[in-house]
Amino acid sequence: MFRSLWQYRHFVLSSIRNELVSRFARSKLGGLWMIINPLSQVLIYALILSNILAAKLPGIDNKYAYAIYLMAGLLAWNLFSEIISRCLTLFIEQGNLMKKMSFPRITLPTIVVGSCGLNNILLFASMLGIFALLGHQFSLVMLWLIPLTLIVIVLALGIGLILGVMNVFLRDIGQAFPILLQVWFWFTPIVYPENIIPESYRHLLALNPMYAVTNGYHQVLVYNKTPDMDGLIIIAAIASALMLLGLFLFRRSSAEMVDVL
């Protein structure tokens, strides 16, 4: 698999570049829309909820604390949801290509990860600029974002591959999972801090793998602290298992998928 990816590396890189160029081909603002969309989401939530929830953020002395907290969580969630959403319909959208051309199928999810990762890097760079304007300090602790981002990618790719393969054979999954993803977003403390959840229900957060990840982003970007490694190690193990399962299903079903498509 890795040998195939290396042999087709130029195809993967050119596909990521072409995708980026074609997405904004006739747009005057071009790639800025990748940044404007999530930041407008932050602005809407911050304007509506900052007065209610800012006082609930303990341990940070910054009047823009809620906006920083929100951006940190959305940085993780946007990458997670974008990879899953694109993998969900990837094989259906690329059905004609898969039937007409002979190439390593693994390049398709690799292109998705590369494109979404590039979007995430641009979003992070813009957030750093906003953090600076808001007077939020930078630190070397931010290097923890590298393993945190890898965990998000592996987790999202694992779930995305499993759902993408299943969606070829059962199209209801493509209709149902976006609804579940919205529920999942609100079950994850991104827009609100976890301390507003009643204590008797707070233990349920342990069932949400994205809770440990977004909490890690909050620890790093909001509080300049090292993330909780115990929770992250468990999530990294779950993410690795899901990705291996997704790759197994993908390789096992590739030929059958082409017949169905």
Short mmCIF file of C-alpha atoms in Angstrom, two decimals:
data_model
loop_
_atom_site.label_atom_id
_atom_site.label_comp_id
_atom_site.label_asym_id
_atom_site.label_seq_id
_atom_site.Cartn_x
_atom_site.Cartn_y
_atom_site.Cartn_z
CA MET A 1 0.00 0.00 0.00
CA PHE A 2 2.74 2.48 0.98
CA ARG A 3 4.72 1.51 -2.12
CA SER A 4 1.69 2.26 -4.29
CA LEU A 5 1.23 5.62 -2.61
CA TRP A 6 4.87 6.49 -3.21
CA GLN A 7 4.67 5.45 -6.87
CA TYR A 8 1.56 7.60 -7.34
CA ARG A 9 2.73 10.50 -5.16
CA HIS A 10 2.70 12.92 -8.11
CA PHE A 11 -0.90 11.96 -8.89
CA VAL A 12 -1.87 12.55 -5.23
CA LEU A 13 -0.11 15.93 -5.01
CA SER A 14 -1.44 17.17 -8.35
CA SER A 15 -4.98 16.06 -7.39
CA ILE A 16 -4.78 18.03 -4.11
CA ARG A 17 -3.53 21.09 -5.99
CA ASN A 18 -6.17 20.76 -8.74
CA GLU A 19 -8.91 20.33 -6.16
CA LEU A 20 -7.81 23.50 -4.39
CA VAL A 21 -7.59 25.48 -7.63
CA SER A 22 -10.91 24.22 -9.07
CA ARG A 23 -12.81 24.91 -5.83
CA PHE A 24 -12.08 28.63 -6.03
CA ALA A 25 -11.51 28.98 -9.79
CA ARG A 26 -14.06 31.79 -10.31
CA SER A 27 -13.98 33.24 -6.82
CA LYS A 28 -12.46 36.68 -6.30
CA LEU A 29 -11.44 35.89 -2.70
CA GLY A 30 -10.13 32.43 -3.64
CA GLY A 31 -8.71 30.37 -0.77
CA LEU A 32 -9.74 33.01 1.76
CA TRP A 33 -13.18 31.33 1.82
CA MET A 34 -11.60 28.34 3.56
CA ILE A 35 -10.80 30.69 6.44
CA ILE A 36 -13.82 33.00 6.23
CA ASN A 37 -16.39 30.21 6.62
CA PRO A 38 -15.16 28.74 9.95
CA LEU A 39 -14.26 32.14 11.33
CA SER A 40 -17.74 33.47 10.56
CA GLN A 41 -19.07 30.49 12.53
CA VAL A 42 -16.86 31.52 15.45
CA LEU A 43 -18.05 35.12 15.18
CA ILE A 44 -21.73 34.11 15.23
CA TYR A 45 -21.35 31.88 18.28
CA ALA A 46 -19.11 34.39 20.05
CA LEU A 47 -21.58 37.26 19.52
CA ILE A 48 -24.57 35.21 20.66
CA LEU A 49 -23.09 33.16 23.50
CA SER A 50 -20.03 34.99 24.81
CA ASN A 51 -21.93 36.96 27.47
CA ILE A 52 -23.58 33.78 28.73
CA LEU A 53 -20.67 31.35 28.61
CA ALA A 54 -17.53 33.49 28.98
CA ALA A 55 -18.00 33.64 32.76
CA LYS A 56 -18.09 29.82 32.83
CA LEU A 57 -14.50 29.47 31.60
CA PRO A 58 -12.27 29.06 34.67
CA GLY A 59 -8.49 29.56 34.70
CA ILE A 60 -8.05 32.09 31.90
CA ASP A 61 -7.74 35.84 32.34
CA ASN A 62 -8.67 37.21 28.95
CA LYS A 63 -11.88 39.00 28.02
CA TYR A 64 -11.83 37.17 24.69
CA ALA A 65 -11.47 33.79 26.40
CA TYR A 66 -14.68 32.38 24.97
CA ALA A 67 -13.72 33.22 21.37
CA ILE A 68 -10.31 31.55 21.89
CA TYR A 69 -11.95 28.49 23.46
CA LEU A 70 -14.40 28.27 20.57
CA MET A 71 -11.72 28.55 17.88
CA ALA A 72 -9.57 25.87 19.56
CA GLY A 73 -12.45 23.37 19.59
CA LEU A 74 -13.58 24.17 16.05
CA LEU A 75 -10.04 23.69 14.74
CA ALA A 76 -10.22 20.04 15.81
CA TRP A 77 -13.88 19.47 14.90
CA ASN A 78 -13.70 21.00 11.41
CA LEU A 79 -10.84 18.69 10.44
CA PHE A 80 -12.65 15.67 11.91
CA SER A 81 -16.02 16.38 10.29
CA GLU A 82 -14.56 17.39 6.92
CA ILE A 83 -12.59 14.15 6.52
CA ILE A 84 -15.55 11.97 7.52
CA SER A 85 -18.05 13.89 5.37
CA ARG A 86 -15.86 13.65 2.29
CA CYS A 87 -14.98 9.98 2.81
CA LEU A 88 -18.67 9.19 3.25
CA THR A 89 -19.45 9.90 -0.44
CA LEU A 90 -15.94 9.55 -1.85
CA PHE A 91 -16.32 6.19 -3.58
CA ILE A 92 -19.76 7.02 -4.99
CA GLU A 93 -18.53 10.34 -6.40
CA GLN A 94 -15.42 8.69 -7.86
CA GLY A 95 -17.30 5.65 -9.19
CA ASN A 96 -16.68 6.42 -12.86
CA LEU A 97 -12.98 6.98 -12.26
CA MET A 98 -12.71 3.71 -10.35
CA LYS A 99 -14.44 1.82 -13.18
CA LYS A 100 -12.52 3.36 -16.07
CA MET A 101 -8.97 3.70 -14.74
CA SER A 102 -6.56 1.32 -13.10
CA PHE A 103 -4.82 2.99 -10.17
CA PRO A 104 -4.29 2.30 -6.46
CA ARG A 105 -7.65 3.04 -4.84
CA ILE A 106 -5.91 4.05 -1.63
CA THR A 107 -4.88 7.30 -3.33
CA LEU A 108 -8.50 8.53 -3.12
CA PRO A 109 -8.72 8.79 0.71
CA THR A 110 -5.11 10.02 0.74
CA ILE A 111 -6.11 12.96 -1.49
CA VAL A 112 -9.00 13.71 0.89
CA VAL A 113 -6.69 13.71 3.93
CA GLY A 114 -4.14 15.90 2.11
CA SER A 115 -6.76 18.43 1.03
CA CYS A 116 -8.46 18.59 4.46
CA GLY A 117 -5.07 18.78 6.20
CA LEU A 118 -4.08 21.74 4.02
CA ASN A 119 -7.36 23.50 4.86
CA ASN A 120 -6.70 22.89 8.54
CA ILE A 121 -3.18 24.32 8.37
CA LEU A 122 -4.49 27.49 6.69
CA LEU A 123 -7.23 27.80 9.29
CA PHE A 124 -4.71 27.33 12.12
CA ALA A 125 -2.43 29.98 10.64
CA SER A 126 -5.32 32.46 10.48
CA MET A 127 -6.30 31.60 14.06
CA LEU A 128 -2.77 32.31 15.25
CA GLY A 129 -3.07 35.78 13.73
CA ILE A 130 -6.38 36.34 15.54
CA PHE A 131 -4.93 35.00 18.81
CA ALA A 132 -2.14 37.58 18.50
CA LEU A 133 -4.68 40.37 17.95
CA LEU A 134 -6.62 39.20 21.03
CA GLY A 135 -3.47 39.29 23.16
CA HIS A 136 -3.27 35.52 23.64
CA GLN A 137 0.27 34.24 24.24
CA PHE A 138 2.09 31.68 22.10
CA SER A 139 4.17 28.91 23.62
CA LEU A 140 6.07 25.76 22.73
CA VAL A 141 3.18 23.76 24.20
CA MET A 142 1.47 24.35 20.84
CA LEU A 143 3.79 21.66 19.40
CA TRP A 144 1.37 19.20 21.03
CA LEU A 145 -1.02 20.09 18.23
CA ILE A 146 1.03 17.85 15.91
CA PRO A 147 0.18 14.55 17.67
CA LEU A 148 -3.32 15.81 18.44
CA THR A 149 -3.92 16.53 14.75
CA LEU A 150 -2.60 13.09 13.80
CA ILE A 151 -5.06 11.48 16.23
CA VAL A 152 -7.93 13.47 14.67
CA ILE A 153 -6.88 12.42 11.17
CA VAL A 154 -6.51 8.72 12.04
CA LEU A 155 -9.83 8.67 13.92
CA ALA A 156 -11.71 10.50 11.15
CA LEU A 157 -10.12 8.43 8.38
CA GLY A 158 -10.96 5.18 10.14
CA ILE A 159 -14.61 6.14 10.63
CA GLY A 160 -14.79 7.72 7.17
CA LEU A 161 -13.44 4.63 5.38
CA ILE A 162 -15.82 2.30 7.19
CA LEU A 163 -18.82 4.51 6.46
CA GLY A 164 -17.67 5.27 2.90
CA VAL A 165 -17.48 1.56 2.02
CA MET A 166 -20.81 0.81 3.73
CA ASN A 167 -22.46 3.75 1.96
CA VAL A 168 -21.73 2.18 -1.44
CA PHE A 169 -23.89 -0.81 -0.52
CA LEU A 170 -26.41 0.93 1.75
CA ARG A 171 -27.10 4.52 0.67
CA ASP A 172 -29.17 5.33 3.77
CA ILE A 173 -25.90 5.69 5.66
CA GLY A 174 -25.03 8.73 3.56
CA GLN A 175 -28.35 10.33 4.53
CA ALA A 176 -28.33 9.37 8.19
CA PHE A 177 -24.76 10.03 9.26
CA PRO A 178 -24.78 13.84 8.68
CA ILE A 179 -27.64 14.00 11.22
CA LEU A 180 -25.64 11.91 13.67
CA LEU A 181 -22.63 14.17 13.06
CA GLN A 182 -24.68 17.22 14.12
CA VAL A 183 -25.75 15.45 17.29
CA TRP A 184 -22.13 14.43 17.90
CA PHE A 185 -21.02 18.08 17.55
CA TRP A 186 -23.41 19.23 20.27
CA PHE A 187 -22.46 16.28 22.48
CA THR A 188 -18.84 17.53 22.36
CA PRO A 189 -17.90 20.55 24.56
CA ILE A 190 -16.90 22.95 21.77
CA VAL A 191 -19.51 25.70 21.89
CA TYR A 192 -19.96 25.30 25.65
CA PRO A 193 -17.54 24.43 28.49
CA GLU A 194 -17.93 20.98 30.08
CA ASN A 195 -18.52 22.47 33.54
CA ILE A 196 -22.04 23.60 32.56
CA ILE A 197 -23.06 19.94 32.13
CA PRO A 198 -24.72 18.60 35.30
CA GLU A 199 -22.19 16.53 37.22
CA SER A 200 -24.43 13.48 37.21
CA TYR A 201 -24.25 13.38 33.37
CA ARG A 202 -20.62 14.48 32.92
CA HIS A 203 -19.30 10.90 32.99
CA LEU A 204 -21.07 10.31 29.65
CA LEU A 205 -18.43 12.46 27.96
CA ALA A 206 -16.00 9.55 28.37
CA LEU A 207 -18.06 7.73 25.71
CA ASN A 208 -17.24 10.45 23.18
CA PRO A 209 -13.79 9.96 21.57
CA MET A 210 -13.78 13.56 20.33
CA TYR A 211 -14.13 14.86 23.89
CA ALA A 212 -10.56 13.85 24.83
CA VAL A 213 -9.22 15.34 21.58
CA THR A 214 -11.03 18.69 21.78
CA ASN A 215 -10.14 18.86 25.48
CA GLY A 216 -6.50 18.44 24.42
CA TYR A 217 -6.85 21.31 21.93
CA HIS A 218 -8.38 23.46 24.69
CA GLN A 219 -5.58 22.61 27.13
CA VAL A 220 -2.93 23.50 24.55
CA LEU A 221 -4.42 26.56 22.84
CA VAL A 222 -6.48 28.11 25.64
CA TYR A 223 -4.59 27.24 28.82
CA ASN A 224 -1.05 26.64 27.42
CA LYS A 225 -0.93 23.28 29.19
CA THR A 226 0.12 19.76 28.21
CA PRO A 227 -2.95 17.68 27.27
CA ASP A 228 -4.15 14.76 29.38
CA MET A 229 -2.15 11.86 27.97
CA ASP A 230 -4.11 9.05 29.64
CA GLY A 231 -7.29 9.85 27.73
CA LEU A 232 -5.45 10.56 24.48
CA ILE A 233 -3.54 7.26 24.50
CA ILE A 234 -6.84 5.37 24.72
CA ILE A 235 -8.34 7.43 21.89
CA ALA A 236 -5.20 6.96 19.77
CA ALA A 237 -5.50 3.18 20.24
CA ILE A 238 -9.21 3.26 19.29
CA ALA A 239 -8.45 5.47 16.27
CA SER A 240 -5.69 3.09 15.10
CA ALA A 241 -8.00 0.09 15.44
CA LEU A 242 -10.76 1.86 13.48
CA MET A 243 -8.35 2.83 10.72
CA LEU A 244 -7.03 -0.73 10.41
CA LEU A 245 -10.62 -1.97 10.24
CA GLY A 246 -11.44 0.68 7.64
CA LEU A 247 -8.43 -0.26 5.51
CA PHE A 248 -9.32 -3.94 5.79
CA LEU A 249 -12.91 -3.31 4.66
CA PHE A 250 -11.71 -1.01 1.90
CA ARG A 251 -9.21 -3.51 0.47
CA ARG A 252 -11.64 -6.40 0.86
CA SER A 253 -14.51 -4.56 -0.85
CA SER A 254 -12.70 -2.62 -3.59
CA ALA A 255 -13.55 -5.00 -6.42
CA GLU A 256 -17.14 -5.47 -5.26
CA MET A 257 -17.58 -1.71 -4.90
CA VAL A 258 -16.63 -1.19 -8.56
CA ASP A 259 -19.29 -3.72 -9.59
CA VAL A 260 -21.97 -1.98 -7.50
CA LEU A 261 -20.96 1.51 -8.69
#
